Amino acid sequence: MRSFRRIVRIILFWLLVICINKVLLLALKPHNFFRNDVYHMRKDHYEDVFIGTSHGKAGIRPDTVDKVTGRKSINLCLGGEYPIDSYFIIKELCRKKSPERVIYELDPGYWVTEVSPGPDYAAVYEELPWSPVKLEYFAAKMMKEDFRTALFPWYVYRQGMKKAPEMFCSRFDRAYLNHEDSFYDSELQSYGEGGTVSIHRLERPKCEEVPGVWKEEELKEKSVRYFEKLVSLCEEKGIELIVITTPVPNETREKYKDNFEGADTYFREYLEDKEIAYYNFDKIEIEGFDRTVGGFSDYEGHMYEDQAETFSRKLGEILK
């Protein structure tokens, strides 16, 4: 009898921990449009899938690309998306039906920096549905990086305590529950059109910081390993893989000229060796595209919505 009671207490304790974890996660986790990306990803089938970083999220407009290619695409890029995240996104997508083509937006900075717990750290993992792929993802990233994020998923968002009540209540908003894209709109940007984030032109100071500038000696083995796992997955599933690099302002290229040229040389040779098509749009003429910092919301390379429209038309022409 005592043994039975002890087991019941243990079960109740862990149920309480799970409930507290869930409430804290709802109250602290910022809203992330990747929730809607996954919703659309699971609901429809797409021939072309874009993966990569925030540069791709802001710069690639699937609706514009599709008008040129005549295909159907979705933008699954995301700020803080490392090669390990991109790999598991495509692996999860293939559980339902494999796309015909994957376009990987390569930001060299993500290949020379370490994954670290932060607001974007678990964005992809938390939104993917439970499956064997998610369990593998959990073991590969969440458990290996920081055990606290595995046991207490709200840990990475602990800085958001002040807005916890407001955030918790917003989870029951009709637009949020119905996966309405407009829920994520703000004065600065809007979300929609196949997963694109459109950055509006507003008069505001531009951040001049450019983090994670490419240095070959700082290349991370983990980034290489998971990109190569992505290559192998695409080969296994018969998916065409294309790699692109989105443009950055001229001012940034000039300031870090050696770094950008070094990255172009490295990846051009690396991808040529793997027989993967690579398009660096810093070196491709785009009619009507403003390459000065005036065409971007910052010095890092996040395009304004009108720039993204122009860029996406050119991207569509190349993909066609």
PDB file of C-alpha atoms in Angstrom:
ATOM      1  CA  MET A   1       0.000   0.000   0.000  1.00  0.00           C
ATOM      2  CA  ARG A   2       2.778   2.422   0.904  1.00  0.00           C
ATOM      3  CA  SER A   3       4.510   1.607  -2.339  1.00  0.00           C
ATOM      4  CA  PHE A   4       1.318   2.392  -4.284  1.00  0.00           C
ATOM      5  CA  ARG A   5       0.913   5.749  -2.511  1.00  0.00           C
ATOM      6  CA  ARG A   6       4.520   6.616  -3.233  1.00  0.00           C
ATOM      7  CA  ILE A   7       3.986   5.919  -6.936  1.00  0.00           C
ATOM      8  CA  VAL A   8       0.824   8.050  -6.949  1.00  0.00           C
ATOM      9  CA  ARG A   9       2.688  10.951  -5.280  1.00  0.00           C
ATOM     10  CA  ILE A  10       5.480  10.729  -7.856  1.00  0.00           C
ATOM     11  CA  ILE A  11       2.965  10.737 -10.714  1.00  0.00           C
ATOM     12  CA  LEU A  12       1.080  13.709  -9.222  1.00  0.00           C
ATOM     13  CA  PHE A  13       4.345  15.582  -8.699  1.00  0.00           C
ATOM     14  CA  TRP A  14       5.372  15.218 -12.327  1.00  0.00           C
ATOM     15  CA  LEU A  15       1.885  16.118 -13.548  1.00  0.00           C
ATOM     16  CA  LEU A  16       2.154  19.303 -11.469  1.00  0.00           C
ATOM     17  CA  VAL A  17       5.583  20.073 -12.949  1.00  0.00           C
ATOM     18  CA  ILE A  18       4.205  19.564 -16.476  1.00  0.00           C
ATOM     19  CA  CYS A  19       1.230  21.852 -15.790  1.00  0.00           C
ATOM     20  CA  ILE A  20       3.414  24.598 -14.301  1.00  0.00           C
ATOM     21  CA  ASN A  21       5.812  24.311 -17.234  1.00  0.00           C
ATOM     22  CA  LYS A  22       2.921  24.652 -19.694  1.00  0.00           C
ATOM     23  CA  VAL A  23       1.442  27.710 -17.959  1.00  0.00           C
ATOM     24  CA  LEU A  24       4.838  29.432 -17.747  1.00  0.00           C
ATOM     25  CA  LEU A  25       5.531  28.668 -21.407  1.00  0.00           C
ATOM     26  CA  LEU A  26       2.183  30.191 -22.455  1.00  0.00           C
ATOM     27  CA  ALA A  27       2.873  33.257 -20.322  1.00  0.00           C
ATOM     28  CA  LEU A  28       6.513  33.872 -21.279  1.00  0.00           C
ATOM     29  CA  LYS A  29       7.041  32.642 -24.849  1.00  0.00           C
ATOM     30  CA  PRO A  30       6.831  35.513 -27.360  1.00  0.00           C
ATOM     31  CA  HIS A  31       4.496  35.123 -30.312  1.00  0.00           C
ATOM     32  CA  ASN A  32       6.299  33.682 -33.302  1.00  0.00           C
ATOM     33  CA  PHE A  33       4.901  33.573 -36.827  1.00  0.00           C
ATOM     34  CA  PHE A  34       6.606  30.212 -37.329  1.00  0.00           C
ATOM     35  CA  ARG A  35       3.517  28.830 -35.585  1.00  0.00           C
ATOM     36  CA  ASN A  36       1.499  29.841 -38.639  1.00  0.00           C
ATOM     37  CA  ASP A  37       4.267  28.683 -40.984  1.00  0.00           C
ATOM     38  CA  VAL A  38       3.915  25.177 -39.577  1.00  0.00           C
ATOM     39  CA  TYR A  39       0.112  25.405 -39.763  1.00  0.00           C
ATOM     40  CA  HIS A  40       0.271  26.228 -43.496  1.00  0.00           C
ATOM     41  CA  MET A  41       3.071  23.719 -44.041  1.00  0.00           C
ATOM     42  CA  ARG A  42       0.927  20.885 -42.697  1.00  0.00           C
ATOM     43  CA  LYS A  43      -2.303  21.995 -44.390  1.00  0.00           C
ATOM     44  CA  ASP A  44      -1.061  22.275 -47.995  1.00  0.00           C
ATOM     45  CA  HIS A  45       1.529  20.739 -50.300  1.00  0.00           C
ATOM     46  CA  TYR A  46       4.268  22.931 -51.756  1.00  0.00           C
ATOM     47  CA  GLU A  47       6.509  22.225 -54.722  1.00  0.00           C
ATOM     48  CA  ASP A  48       9.180  24.696 -53.606  1.00  0.00           C
ATOM     49  CA  VAL A  49      10.226  25.313 -49.999  1.00  0.00           C
ATOM     50  CA  PHE A  50      12.464  28.160 -48.860  1.00  0.00           C
ATOM     51  CA  ILE A  51      14.470  27.636 -45.673  1.00  0.00           C
ATOM     52  CA  GLY A  52      17.118  29.800 -44.031  1.00  0.00           C
ATOM     53  CA  THR A  53      17.453  32.883 -41.871  1.00  0.00           C
ATOM     54  CA  SER A  54      15.678  36.190 -41.277  1.00  0.00           C
ATOM     55  CA  HIS A  55      17.269  37.572 -44.467  1.00  0.00           C
ATOM     56  CA  GLY A  56      15.234  35.042 -46.430  1.00  0.00           C
ATOM     57  CA  LYS A  57      12.143  35.663 -44.309  1.00  0.00           C
ATOM     58  CA  ALA A  58      12.153  39.349 -45.175  1.00  0.00           C
ATOM     59  CA  GLY A  59      13.502  39.060 -48.715  1.00  0.00           C
ATOM     60  CA  ILE A  60      11.667  36.127 -50.319  1.00  0.00           C
ATOM     61  CA  ARG A  61       8.016  36.618 -51.292  1.00  0.00           C
ATOM     62  CA  PRO A  62       6.576  33.260 -52.426  1.00  0.00           C
ATOM     63  CA  ASP A  63       3.545  34.870 -54.097  1.00  0.00           C
ATOM     64  CA  THR A  64       5.871  36.929 -56.330  1.00  0.00           C
ATOM     65  CA  VAL A  65       8.184  34.001 -57.062  1.00  0.00           C
ATOM     66  CA  ASP A  66       5.209  31.766 -57.917  1.00  0.00           C
ATOM     67  CA  LYS A  67       3.833  34.250 -60.460  1.00  0.00           C
ATOM     68  CA  VAL A  68       7.090  33.814 -62.380  1.00  0.00           C
ATOM     69  CA  THR A  69       7.693  30.074 -61.897  1.00  0.00           C
ATOM     70  CA  GLY A  70       4.093  28.895 -62.068  1.00  0.00           C
ATOM     71  CA  ARG A  71       4.731  26.717 -59.006  1.00  0.00           C
ATOM     72  CA  LYS A  72       3.554  26.816 -55.367  1.00  0.00           C
ATOM     73  CA  SER A  73       6.027  27.726 -52.639  1.00  0.00           C
ATOM     74  CA  ILE A  74       6.250  28.558 -48.936  1.00  0.00           C
ATOM     75  CA  ASN A  75       8.791  30.583 -46.966  1.00  0.00           C
ATOM     76  CA  LEU A  76       9.969  28.656 -43.884  1.00  0.00           C
ATOM     77  CA  CYS A  77      12.965  30.878 -43.182  1.00  0.00           C
ATOM     78  CA  LEU A  78      13.274  32.256 -39.653  1.00  0.00           C
ATOM     79  CA  GLY A  79      15.573  34.412 -37.572  1.00  0.00           C
ATOM     80  CA  GLY A  80      17.821  32.126 -35.524  1.00  0.00           C
ATOM     81  CA  GLU A  81      17.387  29.171 -37.913  1.00  0.00           C
ATOM     82  CA  TYR A  82      20.683  27.275 -37.980  1.00  0.00           C
ATOM     83  CA  PRO A  83      21.456  24.383 -40.368  1.00  0.00           C
ATOM     84  CA  ILE A  84      20.313  21.930 -37.681  1.00  0.00           C
ATOM     85  CA  ASP A  85      16.893  23.607 -37.625  1.00  0.00           C
ATOM     86  CA  SER A  86      16.636  23.713 -41.426  1.00  0.00           C
ATOM     87  CA  TYR A  87      17.446  20.005 -41.609  1.00  0.00           C
ATOM     88  CA  PHE A  88      14.687  19.000 -39.187  1.00  0.00           C
ATOM     89  CA  ILE A  89      12.139  21.305 -40.851  1.00  0.00           C
ATOM     90  CA  ILE A  90      12.634  19.504 -44.160  1.00  0.00           C
ATOM     91  CA  LYS A  91      12.754  16.098 -42.484  1.00  0.00           C
ATOM     92  CA  GLU A  92       9.414  16.819 -40.806  1.00  0.00           C
ATOM     93  CA  LEU A  93       7.972  18.099 -44.090  1.00  0.00           C
ATOM     94  CA  CYS A  94       8.993  14.864 -45.809  1.00  0.00           C
ATOM     95  CA  ARG A  95       6.937  12.831 -43.339  1.00  0.00           C
ATOM     96  CA  LYS A  96       3.816  13.984 -45.158  1.00  0.00           C
ATOM     97  CA  LYS A  97       5.003  14.543 -48.714  1.00  0.00           C
ATOM     98  CA  SER A  98       8.387  15.633 -50.005  1.00  0.00           C
ATOM     99  CA  PRO A  99       8.636  18.934 -51.892  1.00  0.00           C
ATOM    100  CA  GLU A 100      10.158  18.876 -55.374  1.00  0.00           C
ATOM    101  CA  ARG A 101      12.715  21.546 -54.596  1.00  0.00           C
ATOM    102  CA  VAL A 102      14.347  23.091 -51.515  1.00  0.00           C
ATOM    103  CA  ILE A 103      15.960  26.511 -51.748  1.00  0.00           C
ATOM    104  CA  TYR A 104      18.332  27.086 -48.848  1.00  0.00           C
ATOM    105  CA  GLU A 105      19.092  30.748 -48.068  1.00  0.00           C
ATOM    106  CA  LEU A 106      22.661  30.654 -46.783  1.00  0.00           C
ATOM    107  CA  ASP A 107      23.872  33.282 -44.324  1.00  0.00           C
ATOM    108  CA  PRO A 108      27.597  32.610 -43.699  1.00  0.00           C
ATOM    109  CA  GLY A 109      27.282  34.156 -40.220  1.00  0.00           C
ATOM    110  CA  TYR A 110      25.226  31.176 -39.037  1.00  0.00           C
ATOM    111  CA  TRP A 111      28.081  28.859 -39.973  1.00  0.00           C
ATOM    112  CA  VAL A 112      30.631  30.592 -37.738  1.00  0.00           C
ATOM    113  CA  THR A 113      28.528  31.139 -34.593  1.00  0.00           C
ATOM    114  CA  GLU A 114      27.355  28.681 -31.974  1.00  0.00           C
ATOM    115  CA  VAL A 115      23.735  27.874 -31.241  1.00  0.00           C
ATOM    116  CA  SER A 116      22.944  29.390 -27.847  1.00  0.00           C
ATOM    117  CA  PRO A 117      19.773  29.615 -25.705  1.00  0.00           C
ATOM    118  CA  GLY A 118      17.870  32.802 -26.496  1.00  0.00           C
ATOM    119  CA  PRO A 119      14.445  34.021 -27.732  1.00  0.00           C
ATOM    120  CA  ASP A 120      14.838  32.218 -31.086  1.00  0.00           C
ATOM    121  CA  TYR A 121      16.561  29.122 -29.722  1.00  0.00           C
ATOM    122  CA  ALA A 122      13.510  26.836 -29.505  1.00  0.00           C
ATOM    123  CA  ALA A 123      11.155  28.575 -31.957  1.00  0.00           C
ATOM    124  CA  VAL A 124      11.274  25.806 -34.559  1.00  0.00           C
ATOM    125  CA  TYR A 125      11.315  22.901 -32.106  1.00  0.00           C
ATOM    126  CA  GLU A 126       8.291  24.101 -30.107  1.00  0.00           C
ATOM    127  CA  GLU A 127       6.064  24.561 -33.154  1.00  0.00           C
ATOM    128  CA  LEU A 128       6.728  21.231 -34.876  1.00  0.00           C
ATOM    129  CA  PRO A 129       4.099  18.547 -34.132  1.00  0.00           C
ATOM    130  CA  TRP A 130       5.022  15.571 -31.982  1.00  0.00           C
ATOM    131  CA  SER A 131       6.552  12.846 -34.111  1.00  0.00           C
ATOM    132  CA  PRO A 132       9.663  10.626 -34.255  1.00  0.00           C
ATOM    133  CA  VAL A 133      11.352  13.540 -36.066  1.00  0.00           C
ATOM    134  CA  LYS A 134      10.637  15.902 -33.171  1.00  0.00           C
ATOM    135  CA  LEU A 135      12.005  13.385 -30.670  1.00  0.00           C
ATOM    136  CA  GLU A 136      15.186  13.104 -32.740  1.00  0.00           C
ATOM    137  CA  TYR A 137      15.363  16.908 -32.893  1.00  0.00           C
ATOM    138  CA  PHE A 138      14.945  17.072 -29.107  1.00  0.00           C
ATOM    139  CA  ALA A 139      17.871  14.707 -28.569  1.00  0.00           C
ATOM    140  CA  ALA A 140      20.063  16.451 -31.160  1.00  0.00           C
ATOM    141  CA  LYS A 141      19.541  20.042 -30.008  1.00  0.00           C
ATOM    142  CA  MET A 142      17.546  20.621 -26.836  1.00  0.00           C
ATOM    143  CA  MET A 143      19.230  17.997 -24.675  1.00  0.00           C
ATOM    144  CA  LYS A 144      22.756  18.581 -25.971  1.00  0.00           C
ATOM    145  CA  GLU A 145      22.841  22.378 -25.740  1.00  0.00           C
ATOM    146  CA  ASP A 146      21.395  23.087 -22.275  1.00  0.00           C
ATOM    147  CA  PHE A 147      19.508  20.630 -20.052  1.00  0.00           C
ATOM    148  CA  ARG A 148      17.535  23.510 -18.472  1.00  0.00           C
ATOM    149  CA  THR A 149      15.817  24.222 -21.786  1.00  0.00           C
ATOM    150  CA  ALA A 150      14.855  20.543 -22.004  1.00  0.00           C
ATOM    151  CA  LEU A 151      13.395  20.237 -18.497  1.00  0.00           C
ATOM    152  CA  PHE A 152      12.023  23.789 -18.286  1.00  0.00           C
ATOM    153  CA  PRO A 153      11.221  25.022 -21.834  1.00  0.00           C
ATOM    154  CA  TRP A 154      10.153  28.456 -20.567  1.00  0.00           C
ATOM    155  CA  TYR A 155      13.706  29.061 -19.295  1.00  0.00           C
ATOM    156  CA  VAL A 156      14.872  30.760 -22.512  1.00  0.00           C
ATOM    157  CA  TYR A 157      12.044  33.304 -22.202  1.00  0.00           C
ATOM    158  CA  ARG A 158      12.479  34.148 -18.522  1.00  0.00           C
ATOM    159  CA  GLN A 159      13.238  37.802 -19.340  1.00  0.00           C
ATOM    160  CA  GLY A 160       9.582  38.283 -20.306  1.00  0.00           C
ATOM    161  CA  MET A 161       8.144  38.133 -16.775  1.00  0.00           C
ATOM    162  CA  LYS A 162       6.814  41.721 -16.891  1.00  0.00           C
ATOM    163  CA  LYS A 163       4.497  40.956 -19.820  1.00  0.00           C
ATOM    164  CA  ALA A 164       3.488  37.475 -18.633  1.00  0.00           C
ATOM    165  CA  PRO A 165      -0.207  38.205 -17.815  1.00  0.00           C
ATOM    166  CA  GLU A 166      -0.734  40.043 -21.122  1.00  0.00           C
ATOM    167  CA  MET A 167       1.009  37.296 -23.095  1.00  0.00           C
ATOM    168  CA  PHE A 168      -0.971  34.525 -21.389  1.00  0.00           C
ATOM    169  CA  CYS A 169      -4.311  36.198 -22.167  1.00  0.00           C
ATOM    170  CA  SER A 170      -3.356  36.763 -25.818  1.00  0.00           C
ATOM    171  CA  ARG A 171      -3.146  32.980 -26.297  1.00  0.00           C
ATOM    172  CA  PHE A 172      -6.956  32.927 -26.190  1.00  0.00           C
ATOM    173  CA  ASP A 173      -7.409  35.678 -28.777  1.00  0.00           C
ATOM    174  CA  ARG A 174      -9.720  34.533 -31.604  1.00  0.00           C
ATOM    175  CA  ALA A 175      -7.228  35.551 -34.322  1.00  0.00           C
ATOM    176  CA  TYR A 176      -4.457  33.613 -32.587  1.00  0.00           C
ATOM    177  CA  LEU A 177      -6.546  30.478 -32.106  1.00  0.00           C
ATOM    178  CA  ASN A 178      -7.704  30.581 -35.747  1.00  0.00           C
ATOM    179  CA  HIS A 179      -4.162  31.007 -37.109  1.00  0.00           C
ATOM    180  CA  GLU A 180      -5.037  34.327 -38.756  1.00  0.00           C
ATOM    181  CA  ASP A 181      -1.902  35.810 -40.348  1.00  0.00           C
ATOM    182  CA  SER A 182      -2.995  39.345 -39.418  1.00  0.00           C
ATOM    183  CA  PHE A 183      -2.467  38.512 -35.727  1.00  0.00           C
ATOM    184  CA  TYR A 184       1.283  39.041 -36.238  1.00  0.00           C
ATOM    185  CA  ASP A 185       1.005  42.407 -37.991  1.00  0.00           C
ATOM    186  CA  SER A 186       2.456  45.527 -36.384  1.00  0.00           C
ATOM    187  CA  GLU A 187       3.408  49.060 -37.304  1.00  0.00           C
ATOM    188  CA  LEU A 188       6.906  47.862 -38.277  1.00  0.00           C
ATOM    189  CA  GLN A 189       6.021  44.793 -40.323  1.00  0.00           C
ATOM    190  CA  SER A 190       3.285  42.480 -41.535  1.00  0.00           C
ATOM    191  CA  TYR A 191       3.118  38.720 -41.977  1.00  0.00           C
ATOM    192  CA  GLY A 192       1.490  36.658 -44.701  1.00  0.00           C
ATOM    193  CA  GLU A 193       1.732  35.870 -48.423  1.00  0.00           C
ATOM    194  CA  GLY A 194       3.161  32.379 -48.047  1.00  0.00           C
ATOM    195  CA  GLY A 195       5.213  33.036 -44.918  1.00  0.00           C
ATOM    196  CA  THR A 196       6.867  36.359 -45.804  1.00  0.00           C
ATOM    197  CA  VAL A 197       7.533  39.100 -43.276  1.00  0.00           C
ATOM    198  CA  SER A 198       7.156  42.474 -45.018  1.00  0.00           C
ATOM    199  CA  ILE A 199       9.211  45.236 -43.390  1.00  0.00           C
ATOM    200  CA  HIS A 200       7.573  48.650 -43.818  1.00  0.00           C
ATOM    201  CA  ARG A 201       9.482  51.815 -44.679  1.00  0.00           C
ATOM    202  CA  LEU A 202       9.347  53.973 -41.546  1.00  0.00           C
ATOM    203  CA  GLU A 203      11.605  56.773 -40.386  1.00  0.00           C
ATOM    204  CA  ARG A 204      13.662  55.167 -37.653  1.00  0.00           C
ATOM    205  CA  PRO A 205      17.367  54.703 -36.808  1.00  0.00           C
ATOM    206  CA  LYS A 206      19.043  51.767 -38.545  1.00  0.00           C
ATOM    207  CA  CYS A 207      21.102  49.270 -36.589  1.00  0.00           C
ATOM    208  CA  GLU A 208      24.669  49.308 -37.890  1.00  0.00           C
ATOM    209  CA  GLU A 209      25.699  46.131 -36.088  1.00  0.00           C
ATOM    210  CA  VAL A 210      26.510  43.167 -38.348  1.00  0.00           C
ATOM    211  CA  PRO A 211      26.918  40.080 -36.123  1.00  0.00           C
ATOM    212  CA  GLY A 212      28.637  36.845 -37.092  1.00  0.00           C
ATOM    213  CA  VAL A 213      30.786  38.108 -39.950  1.00  0.00           C
ATOM    214  CA  TRP A 214      32.351  35.208 -41.886  1.00  0.00           C
ATOM    215  CA  LYS A 215      35.807  33.933 -40.884  1.00  0.00           C
ATOM    216  CA  GLU A 216      36.765  30.536 -42.272  1.00  0.00           C
ATOM    217  CA  GLU A 217      38.888  29.683 -39.228  1.00  0.00           C
ATOM    218  CA  GLU A 218      35.733  29.977 -37.084  1.00  0.00           C
ATOM    219  CA  LEU A 219      33.646  27.572 -39.186  1.00  0.00           C
ATOM    220  CA  LYS A 220      31.585  25.317 -36.900  1.00  0.00           C
ATOM    221  CA  GLU A 221      31.686  21.588 -37.570  1.00  0.00           C
ATOM    222  CA  LYS A 222      28.073  21.206 -36.436  1.00  0.00           C
ATOM    223  CA  SER A 223      26.788  23.602 -39.099  1.00  0.00           C
ATOM    224  CA  VAL A 224      28.673  21.715 -41.806  1.00  0.00           C
ATOM    225  CA  ARG A 225      27.481  18.352 -40.504  1.00  0.00           C
ATOM    226  CA  TYR A 226      23.799  19.274 -40.489  1.00  0.00           C
ATOM    227  CA  PHE A 227      23.941  20.948 -43.876  1.00  0.00           C
ATOM    228  CA  GLU A 228      25.451  17.749 -45.265  1.00  0.00           C
ATOM    229  CA  LYS A 229      22.678  15.769 -43.576  1.00  0.00           C
ATOM    230  CA  LEU A 230      20.250  18.046 -45.418  1.00  0.00           C
ATOM    231  CA  VAL A 231      22.076  17.320 -48.688  1.00  0.00           C
ATOM    232  CA  SER A 232      21.842  13.565 -48.036  1.00  0.00           C
ATOM    233  CA  LEU A 233      18.140  13.818 -47.131  1.00  0.00           C
ATOM    234  CA  CYS A 234      17.379  15.668 -50.374  1.00  0.00           C
ATOM    235  CA  GLU A 235      19.291  13.082 -52.398  1.00  0.00           C
ATOM    236  CA  GLU A 236      17.452  10.247 -50.651  1.00  0.00           C
ATOM    237  CA  LYS A 237      14.023  11.820 -51.285  1.00  0.00           C
ATOM    238  CA  GLY A 238      14.779  12.946 -54.840  1.00  0.00           C
ATOM    239  CA  ILE A 239      14.545  16.639 -53.918  1.00  0.00           C
ATOM    240  CA  GLU A 240      16.466  19.242 -55.908  1.00  0.00           C
ATOM    241  CA  LEU A 241      18.564  21.442 -53.595  1.00  0.00           C
ATOM    242  CA  ILE A 242      19.548  24.990 -54.545  1.00  0.00           C
ATOM    243  CA  VAL A 243      21.530  27.408 -52.375  1.00  0.00           C
ATOM    244  CA  ILE A 244      21.277  31.202 -52.527  1.00  0.00           C
ATOM    245  CA  THR A 245      22.768  34.141 -50.624  1.00  0.00           C
ATOM    246  CA  THR A 246      20.674  37.316 -50.435  1.00  0.00           C
ATOM    247  CA  PRO A 247      22.315  40.726 -51.047  1.00  0.00           C
ATOM    248  CA  VAL A 248      23.534  43.107 -48.332  1.00  0.00           C
ATOM    249  CA  PRO A 249      24.005  46.899 -48.527  1.00  0.00           C
ATOM    250  CA  ASN A 250      27.023  48.169 -50.441  1.00  0.00           C
ATOM    251  CA  GLU A 251      28.180  49.959 -47.296  1.00  0.00           C
ATOM    252  CA  THR A 252      28.352  46.646 -45.403  1.00  0.00           C
ATOM    253  CA  ARG A 253      30.094  44.817 -48.247  1.00  0.00           C
ATOM    254  CA  GLU A 254      32.713  47.551 -48.444  1.00  0.00           C
ATOM    255  CA  LYS A 255      33.325  47.548 -44.686  1.00  0.00           C
ATOM    256  CA  TYR A 256      33.736  43.756 -44.556  1.00  0.00           C
ATOM    257  CA  LYS A 257      34.969  43.240 -48.103  1.00  0.00           C
ATOM    258  CA  ASP A 258      37.533  40.542 -47.292  1.00  0.00           C
ATOM    259  CA  ASN A 259      35.018  38.619 -45.185  1.00  0.00           C
ATOM    260  CA  PHE A 260      32.330  38.609 -47.876  1.00  0.00           C
ATOM    261  CA  GLU A 261      34.762  37.697 -50.634  1.00  0.00           C
ATOM    262  CA  GLY A 262      36.197  34.938 -48.466  1.00  0.00           C
ATOM    263  CA  ALA A 263      32.712  33.538 -47.844  1.00  0.00           C
ATOM    264  CA  ASP A 264      31.849  33.651 -51.545  1.00  0.00           C
ATOM    265  CA  THR A 265      35.049  31.810 -52.494  1.00  0.00           C
ATOM    266  CA  TYR A 266      34.613  29.167 -49.780  1.00  0.00           C
ATOM    267  CA  PHE A 267      30.963  28.343 -50.444  1.00  0.00           C
ATOM    268  CA  ARG A 268      31.280  28.519 -54.214  1.00  0.00           C
ATOM    269  CA  GLU A 269      34.042  25.880 -54.115  1.00  0.00           C
ATOM    270  CA  TYR A 270      32.340  23.834 -51.378  1.00  0.00           C
ATOM    271  CA  LEU A 271      28.993  23.669 -53.197  1.00  0.00           C
ATOM    272  CA  GLU A 272      30.565  23.135 -56.620  1.00  0.00           C
ATOM    273  CA  ASP A 273      32.330  20.097 -55.193  1.00  0.00           C
ATOM    274  CA  LYS A 274      28.922  18.755 -54.126  1.00  0.00           C
ATOM    275  CA  GLU A 275      27.384  19.660 -57.494  1.00  0.00           C
ATOM    276  CA  ILE A 276      24.847  21.988 -55.854  1.00  0.00           C
ATOM    277  CA  ALA A 277      23.762  25.129 -57.728  1.00  0.00           C
ATOM    278  CA  TYR A 278      24.738  28.307 -55.857  1.00  0.00           C
ATOM    279  CA  TYR A 279      23.537  31.851 -56.552  1.00  0.00           C
ATOM    280  CA  ASN A 280      25.133  34.734 -54.658  1.00  0.00           C
ATOM    281  CA  PHE A 281      22.890  37.722 -55.365  1.00  0.00           C
ATOM    282  CA  ASP A 282      25.592  40.159 -54.329  1.00  0.00           C
ATOM    283  CA  LYS A 283      27.130  39.244 -57.674  1.00  0.00           C
ATOM    284  CA  ILE A 284      23.963  39.027 -59.781  1.00  0.00           C
ATOM    285  CA  GLU A 285      22.477  42.078 -61.498  1.00  0.00           C
ATOM    286  CA  ILE A 286      18.938  42.879 -60.302  1.00  0.00           C
ATOM    287  CA  GLU A 287      17.190  45.573 -62.311  1.00  0.00           C
ATOM    288  CA  GLY A 288      15.636  48.294 -60.148  1.00  0.00           C
ATOM    289  CA  PHE A 289      17.187  46.993 -56.919  1.00  0.00           C
ATOM    290  CA  ASP A 290      18.638  49.563 -54.501  1.00  0.00           C
ATOM    291  CA  ARG A 291      21.904  48.139 -53.182  1.00  0.00           C
ATOM    292  CA  THR A 292      22.600  51.068 -50.841  1.00  0.00           C
ATOM    293  CA  VAL A 293      21.579  50.932 -47.187  1.00  0.00           C
ATOM    294  CA  GLY A 294      18.552  53.000 -48.200  1.00  0.00           C
ATOM    295  CA  GLY A 295      16.972  49.836 -49.575  1.00  0.00           C
ATOM    296  CA  PHE A 296      17.317  47.920 -46.318  1.00  0.00           C
ATOM    297  CA  SER A 297      15.976  48.286 -42.790  1.00  0.00           C
ATOM    298  CA  ASP A 298      19.489  47.793 -41.343  1.00  0.00           C
ATOM    299  CA  TYR A 299      23.117  47.309 -42.347  1.00  0.00           C
ATOM    300  CA  GLU A 300      22.835  43.539 -41.969  1.00  0.00           C
ATOM    301  CA  GLY A 301      20.667  43.086 -45.055  1.00  0.00           C
ATOM    302  CA  HIS A 302      16.966  42.851 -44.169  1.00  0.00           C
ATOM    303  CA  MET A 303      15.103  44.212 -47.211  1.00  0.00           C
ATOM    304  CA  TYR A 304      12.153  46.574 -47.173  1.00  0.00           C
ATOM    305  CA  GLU A 305       8.991  45.088 -48.704  1.00  0.00           C
ATOM    306  CA  ASP A 306       9.345  46.907 -52.052  1.00  0.00           C
ATOM    307  CA  GLN A 307      12.953  45.678 -52.324  1.00  0.00           C
ATOM    308  CA  ALA A 308      11.802  42.137 -51.510  1.00  0.00           C
ATOM    309  CA  GLU A 309       9.286  42.363 -54.358  1.00  0.00           C
ATOM    310  CA  THR A 310      12.023  43.307 -56.844  1.00  0.00           C
ATOM    311  CA  PHE A 311      14.417  40.678 -55.510  1.00  0.00           C
ATOM    312  CA  SER A 312      11.774  37.939 -55.578  1.00  0.00           C
ATOM    313  CA  ARG A 313      10.958  38.594 -59.225  1.00  0.00           C
ATOM    314  CA  LYS A 314      14.614  38.070 -60.096  1.00  0.00           C
ATOM    315  CA  LEU A 315      14.786  34.974 -57.898  1.00  0.00           C
ATOM    316  CA  GLY A 316      11.721  33.597 -59.678  1.00  0.00           C
ATOM    317  CA  GLU A 317      13.362  34.133 -63.067  1.00  0.00           C
ATOM    318  CA  ILE A 318      16.440  32.177 -61.984  1.00  0.00           C
ATOM    319  CA  LEU A 319      14.413  29.359 -60.418  1.00  0.00           C
ATOM    320  CA  LYS A 320      12.267  29.113 -63.546  1.00  0.00           C
TER     321      LYS A 320
END
